[in-house]
Coordinates of C-alpha atoms and ligand atoms in Angstrom, one line a residue:
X26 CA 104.3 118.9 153.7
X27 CA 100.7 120.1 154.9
X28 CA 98.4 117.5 156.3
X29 CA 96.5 115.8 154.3
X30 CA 93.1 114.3 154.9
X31 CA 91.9 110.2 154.7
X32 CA 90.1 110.5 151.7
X33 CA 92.7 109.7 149.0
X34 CA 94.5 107.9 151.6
X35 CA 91.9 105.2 152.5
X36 CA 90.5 105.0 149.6
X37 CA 93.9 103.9 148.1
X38 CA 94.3 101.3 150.6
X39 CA 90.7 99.6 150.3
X40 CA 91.8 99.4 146.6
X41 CA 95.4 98.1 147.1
X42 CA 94.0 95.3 150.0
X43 CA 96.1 98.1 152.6
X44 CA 95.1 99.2 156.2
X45 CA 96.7 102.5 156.9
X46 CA 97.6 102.8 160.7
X47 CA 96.1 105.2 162.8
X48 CA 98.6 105.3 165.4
X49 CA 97.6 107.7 168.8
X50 CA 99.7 110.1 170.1
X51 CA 100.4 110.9 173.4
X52 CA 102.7 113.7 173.5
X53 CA 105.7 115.6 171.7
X54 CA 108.4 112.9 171.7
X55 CA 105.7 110.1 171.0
X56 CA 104.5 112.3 167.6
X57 CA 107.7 112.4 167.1
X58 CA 108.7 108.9 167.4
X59 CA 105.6 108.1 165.2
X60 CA 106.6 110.3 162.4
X61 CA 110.2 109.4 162.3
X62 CA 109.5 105.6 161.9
X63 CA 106.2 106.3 159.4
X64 CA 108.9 108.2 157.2
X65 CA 111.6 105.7 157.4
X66 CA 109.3 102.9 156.3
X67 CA 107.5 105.6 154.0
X68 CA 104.0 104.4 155.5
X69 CA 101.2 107.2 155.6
X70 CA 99.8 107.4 158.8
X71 CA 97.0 108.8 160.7
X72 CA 97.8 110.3 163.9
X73 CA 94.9 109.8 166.3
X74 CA 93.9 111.9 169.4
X75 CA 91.5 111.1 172.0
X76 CA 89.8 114.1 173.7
X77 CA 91.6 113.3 176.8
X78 CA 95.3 113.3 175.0
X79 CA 94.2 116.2 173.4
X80 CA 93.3 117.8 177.0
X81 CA 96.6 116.8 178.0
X82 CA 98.7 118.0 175.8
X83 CA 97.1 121.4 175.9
X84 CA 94.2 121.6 173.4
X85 CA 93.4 121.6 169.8
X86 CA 95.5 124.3 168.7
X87 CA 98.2 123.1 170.3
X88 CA 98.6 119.4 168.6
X89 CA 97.4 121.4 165.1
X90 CA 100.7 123.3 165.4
X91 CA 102.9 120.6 167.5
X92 CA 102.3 118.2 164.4
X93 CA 102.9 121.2 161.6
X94 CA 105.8 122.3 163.0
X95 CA 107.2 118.2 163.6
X96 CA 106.6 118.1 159.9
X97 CA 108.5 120.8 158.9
X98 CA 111.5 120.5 161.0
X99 CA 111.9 116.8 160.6
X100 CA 111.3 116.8 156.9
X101 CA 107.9 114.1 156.8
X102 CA 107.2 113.8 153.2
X103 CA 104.7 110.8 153.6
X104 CA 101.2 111.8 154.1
X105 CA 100.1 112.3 157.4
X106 CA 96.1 113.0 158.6
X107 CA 95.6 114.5 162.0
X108 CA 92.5 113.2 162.8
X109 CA 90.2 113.2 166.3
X110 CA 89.8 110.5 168.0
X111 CA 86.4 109.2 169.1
X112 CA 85.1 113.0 169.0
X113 CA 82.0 114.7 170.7
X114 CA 80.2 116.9 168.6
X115 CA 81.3 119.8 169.7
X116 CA 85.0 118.8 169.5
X117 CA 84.8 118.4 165.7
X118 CA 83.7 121.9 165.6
X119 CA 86.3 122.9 167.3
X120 CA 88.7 120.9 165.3
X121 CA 87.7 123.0 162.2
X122 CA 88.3 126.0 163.4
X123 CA 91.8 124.4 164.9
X124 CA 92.9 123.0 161.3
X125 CA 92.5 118.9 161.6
X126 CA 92.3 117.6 158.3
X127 CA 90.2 114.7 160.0
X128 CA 87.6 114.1 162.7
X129 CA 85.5 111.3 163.8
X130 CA 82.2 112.0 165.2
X131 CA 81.4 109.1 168.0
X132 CA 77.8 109.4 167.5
X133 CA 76.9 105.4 169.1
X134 CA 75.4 106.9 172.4
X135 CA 73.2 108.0 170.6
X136 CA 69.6 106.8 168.9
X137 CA 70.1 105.9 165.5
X138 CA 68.6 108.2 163.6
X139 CA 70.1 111.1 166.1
X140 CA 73.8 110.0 165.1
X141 CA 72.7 109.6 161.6
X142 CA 71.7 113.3 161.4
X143 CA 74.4 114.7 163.8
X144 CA 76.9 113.1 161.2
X145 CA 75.2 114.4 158.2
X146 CA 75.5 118.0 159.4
X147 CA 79.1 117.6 160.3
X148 CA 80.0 116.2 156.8
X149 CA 78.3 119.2 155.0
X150 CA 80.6 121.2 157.4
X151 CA 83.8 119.0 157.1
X152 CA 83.4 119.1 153.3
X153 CA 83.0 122.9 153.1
X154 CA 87.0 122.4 154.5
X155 CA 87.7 119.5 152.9
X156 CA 88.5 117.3 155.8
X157 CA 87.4 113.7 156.4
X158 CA 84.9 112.1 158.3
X159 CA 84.5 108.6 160.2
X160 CA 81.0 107.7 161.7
X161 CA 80.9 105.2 164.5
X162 CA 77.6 102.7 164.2
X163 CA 77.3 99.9 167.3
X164 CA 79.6 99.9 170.0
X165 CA 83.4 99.1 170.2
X166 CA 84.2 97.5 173.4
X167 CA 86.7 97.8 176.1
X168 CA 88.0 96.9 178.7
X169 CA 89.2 98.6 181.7
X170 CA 89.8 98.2 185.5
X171 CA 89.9 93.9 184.3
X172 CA 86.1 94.5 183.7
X173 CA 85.5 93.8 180.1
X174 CA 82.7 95.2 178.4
X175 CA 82.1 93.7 174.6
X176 CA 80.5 96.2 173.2
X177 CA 77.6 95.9 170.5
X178 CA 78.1 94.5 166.9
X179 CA 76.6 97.0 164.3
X180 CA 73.3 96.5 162.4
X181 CA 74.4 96.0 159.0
X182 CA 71.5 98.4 157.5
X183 CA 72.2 101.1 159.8
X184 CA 75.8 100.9 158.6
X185 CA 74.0 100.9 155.0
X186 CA 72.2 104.4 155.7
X187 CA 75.5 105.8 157.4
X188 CA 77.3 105.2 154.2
X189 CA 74.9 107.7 152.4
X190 CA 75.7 110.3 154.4
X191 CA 79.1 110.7 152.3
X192 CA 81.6 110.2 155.3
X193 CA 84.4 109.0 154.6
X194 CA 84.8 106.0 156.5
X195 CA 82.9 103.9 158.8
X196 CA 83.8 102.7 162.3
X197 CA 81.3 99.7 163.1
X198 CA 81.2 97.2 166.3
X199 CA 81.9 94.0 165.2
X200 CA 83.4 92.4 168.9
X201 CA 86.6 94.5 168.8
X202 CA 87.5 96.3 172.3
X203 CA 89.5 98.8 173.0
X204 CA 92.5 98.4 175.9
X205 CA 93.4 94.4 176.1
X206 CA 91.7 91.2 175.1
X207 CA 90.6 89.4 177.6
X208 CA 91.5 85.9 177.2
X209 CA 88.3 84.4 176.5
X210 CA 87.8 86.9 173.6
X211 CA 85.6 85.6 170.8
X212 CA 87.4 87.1 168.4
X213 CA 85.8 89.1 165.4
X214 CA 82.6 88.8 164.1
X215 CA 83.4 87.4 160.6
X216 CA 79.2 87.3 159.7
X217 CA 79.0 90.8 160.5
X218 CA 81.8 92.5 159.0
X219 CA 80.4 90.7 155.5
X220 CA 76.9 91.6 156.3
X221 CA 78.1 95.3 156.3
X222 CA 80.5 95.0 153.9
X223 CA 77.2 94.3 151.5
X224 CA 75.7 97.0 152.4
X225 CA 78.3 99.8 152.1
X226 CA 80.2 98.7 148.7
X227 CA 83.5 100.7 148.4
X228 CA 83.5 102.7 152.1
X229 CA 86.4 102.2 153.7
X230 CA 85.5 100.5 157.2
X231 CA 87.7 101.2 160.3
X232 CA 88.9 98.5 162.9
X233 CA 89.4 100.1 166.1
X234 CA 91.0 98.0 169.5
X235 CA 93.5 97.0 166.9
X236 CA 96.2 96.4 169.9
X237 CA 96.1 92.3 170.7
X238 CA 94.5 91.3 167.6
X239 CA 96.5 88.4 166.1
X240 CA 98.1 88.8 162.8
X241 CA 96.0 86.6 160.9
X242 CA 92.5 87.8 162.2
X243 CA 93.9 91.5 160.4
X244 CA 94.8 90.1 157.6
X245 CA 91.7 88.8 156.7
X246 CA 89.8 92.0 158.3
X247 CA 91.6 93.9 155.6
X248 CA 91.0 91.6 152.8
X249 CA 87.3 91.9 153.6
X250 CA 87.5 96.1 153.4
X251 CA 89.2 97.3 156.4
X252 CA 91.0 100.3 155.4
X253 CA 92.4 101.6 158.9
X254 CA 93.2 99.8 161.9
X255 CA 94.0 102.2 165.3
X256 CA 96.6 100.9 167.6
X257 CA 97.0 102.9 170.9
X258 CA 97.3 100.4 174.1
X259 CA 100.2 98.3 172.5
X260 CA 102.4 101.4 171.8
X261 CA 101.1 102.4 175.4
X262 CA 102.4 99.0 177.3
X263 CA 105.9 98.9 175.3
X264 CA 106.4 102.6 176.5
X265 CA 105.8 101.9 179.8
X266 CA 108.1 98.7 179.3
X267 CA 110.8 100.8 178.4
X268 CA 110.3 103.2 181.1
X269 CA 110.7 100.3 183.7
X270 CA 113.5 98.8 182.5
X271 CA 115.5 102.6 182.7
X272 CA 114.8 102.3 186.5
X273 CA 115.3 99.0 186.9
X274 CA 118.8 98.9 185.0
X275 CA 119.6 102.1 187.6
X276 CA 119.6 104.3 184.9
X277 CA 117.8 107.0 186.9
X278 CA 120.9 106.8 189.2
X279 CA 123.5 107.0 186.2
X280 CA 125.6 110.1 185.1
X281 CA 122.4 113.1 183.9
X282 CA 120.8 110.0 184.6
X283 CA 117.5 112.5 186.1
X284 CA 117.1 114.4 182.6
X285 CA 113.9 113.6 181.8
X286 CA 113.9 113.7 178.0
X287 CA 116.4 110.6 178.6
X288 CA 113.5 108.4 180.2
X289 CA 110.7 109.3 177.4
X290 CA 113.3 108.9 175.0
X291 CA 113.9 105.3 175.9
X292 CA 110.0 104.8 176.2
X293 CA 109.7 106.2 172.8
X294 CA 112.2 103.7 171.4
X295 CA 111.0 101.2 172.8
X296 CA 107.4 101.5 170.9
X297 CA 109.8 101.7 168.0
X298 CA 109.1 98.2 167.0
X299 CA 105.4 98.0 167.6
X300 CA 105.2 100.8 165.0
X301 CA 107.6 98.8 162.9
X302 CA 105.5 95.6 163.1
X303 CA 101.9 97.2 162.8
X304 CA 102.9 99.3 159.7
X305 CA 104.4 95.5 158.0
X306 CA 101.8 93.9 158.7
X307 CA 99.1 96.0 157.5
X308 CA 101.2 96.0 153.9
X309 CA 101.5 100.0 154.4
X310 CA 105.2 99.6 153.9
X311 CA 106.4 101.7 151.0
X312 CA 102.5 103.2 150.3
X313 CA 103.8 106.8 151.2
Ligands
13P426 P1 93.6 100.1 171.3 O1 94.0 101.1 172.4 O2 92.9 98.9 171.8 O3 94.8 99.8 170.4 O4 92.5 100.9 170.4 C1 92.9 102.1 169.9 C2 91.7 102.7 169.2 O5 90.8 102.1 168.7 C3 91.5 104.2 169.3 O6 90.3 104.6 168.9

């Protein structure tokens, strides 16, 4: 199967009341652990990758044909986007020329009318190669170092001239953070997201900082035209999970027990049933 982009994809899912996950990658075995369980439950999926993943795992080129060749020699036939994650400008250049079918252009540092423009050059240019396009309007949180910084909700008729730009979907602030909740979290701004939601009709919004959001609160995100929801940091903390308990259980000192593909493969499984839960509870199950 080639890759395929978000555009059919999402706009399926904002039609069917759907969120299709984008789950990050971090790595060979983790791609491969996401596939593998996005093709048993025969969920599309969106595999994310932050500039810094992407840095670590080599460089554009090198996901572009990690994630081709994973698809070919495990036999994915549900469709999967390879899409950048929170992306410079620069880095969705270099993401057509690598063969993503997806990019996002993190324009919010940016004035307004700046990230307006910088997106609507980079759609004409995405189009030209028929790959998809999220635009980021306000700020998503996040938290890091126990600092927590809340980010900025989106104004609702900025999101309205984004849409016109022809992008594919929309990533707007609306109190999600990225990394984990702190427990005082307000939760998400209910006013907003409909504010925006009148203003952009049928685009797909995107819900980033998916990790830690309860059940319910998702639910009713995609109900009012949330399309994709990204989970990273809760695949990340039941990885690590998995990794501890292999040394704690003396595993490391165990029989091959120092063959590192045994450890990752145990941290792999054990984001198994995040991956499970996310795709069930988004109602992706079965959509591929
Ligand atoms: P979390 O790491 O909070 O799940 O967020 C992922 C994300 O939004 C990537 O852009």
């Amino acid at each position: 199967m080639k890759l395929s982009n978000c555009k059919h994809m999402l706009a399926q899912a904002v039609e069917g009341r759907y969120a299709v996950p984008q789950f990050n990658i971090n790595g060979l075995e983790w791609c491969k652990g996401v596939l593998e369980v996005c093709q048993e439950l025969r969920s599309p999926v969106i595999l994310g990758t932050a500039m810094a993943a992407v840095k670590s795992m080599g460089g554009y080129r090198t996901v572009v044909n990690l994630v081709n060749g994973l698809m070919d020699d495990l036999g994915i036939t549900v469709p999967v986007a390879l899409h950048l994650d929170h992306g410079s400008y620069d880095a969705c250049l270099t993401c057509l020329d690598a063969g993503y079918s997806s990019v996002m252009f993190d324009g919010s540092k940016y004035p307004f009318a700046e990230n307006l423009a910088k997106t609507c050059e980079l759609v004409a240019l995405c189009n030209a190669k028929d790959v998809s396009v999220e635009a980021e309007v306000g700020t998503i949180g996040s938290t890091s170092s126990g600092s927590v910084n809340v980010g900025e909700c989106a104004d609702p008729l900025e999101c309205g001239e984004m849409a016109k730009t022809g992008i594919t979907m929309l990533a707007a602030g609306i109190g999600n953070i990225h990394g984990v909740y702190p427990d005082n979290w307000a939760g998400l701004n209910w006013e907003v997201l409909a504010a925006i939601k009148a203003q952009i009709g049928t685009l797909p919004l995107t819900l980033h900082g998916g990790s830690g959001i309860p059940g319910e609160m998702l639910s009713r995100a995609i109900a009012q035209g949330v399309g994709k929801i990204n989970i990273n940091t809760e695949c990340q903390i039941a990885f690590m999970a998995g990794a501890r308990e292999y040394f704690r259980t003396g595993r490391d000192k165990a029989e091959k027990g120092y063959f590192v593909r045994n450890l990752v493969e145990t941290g792999v499984n054990a984001m198994k049933p995040v991956l499970r839960e996310k795709i069930q509870l988004f109602c992706c199950e079965g959509k591929g």
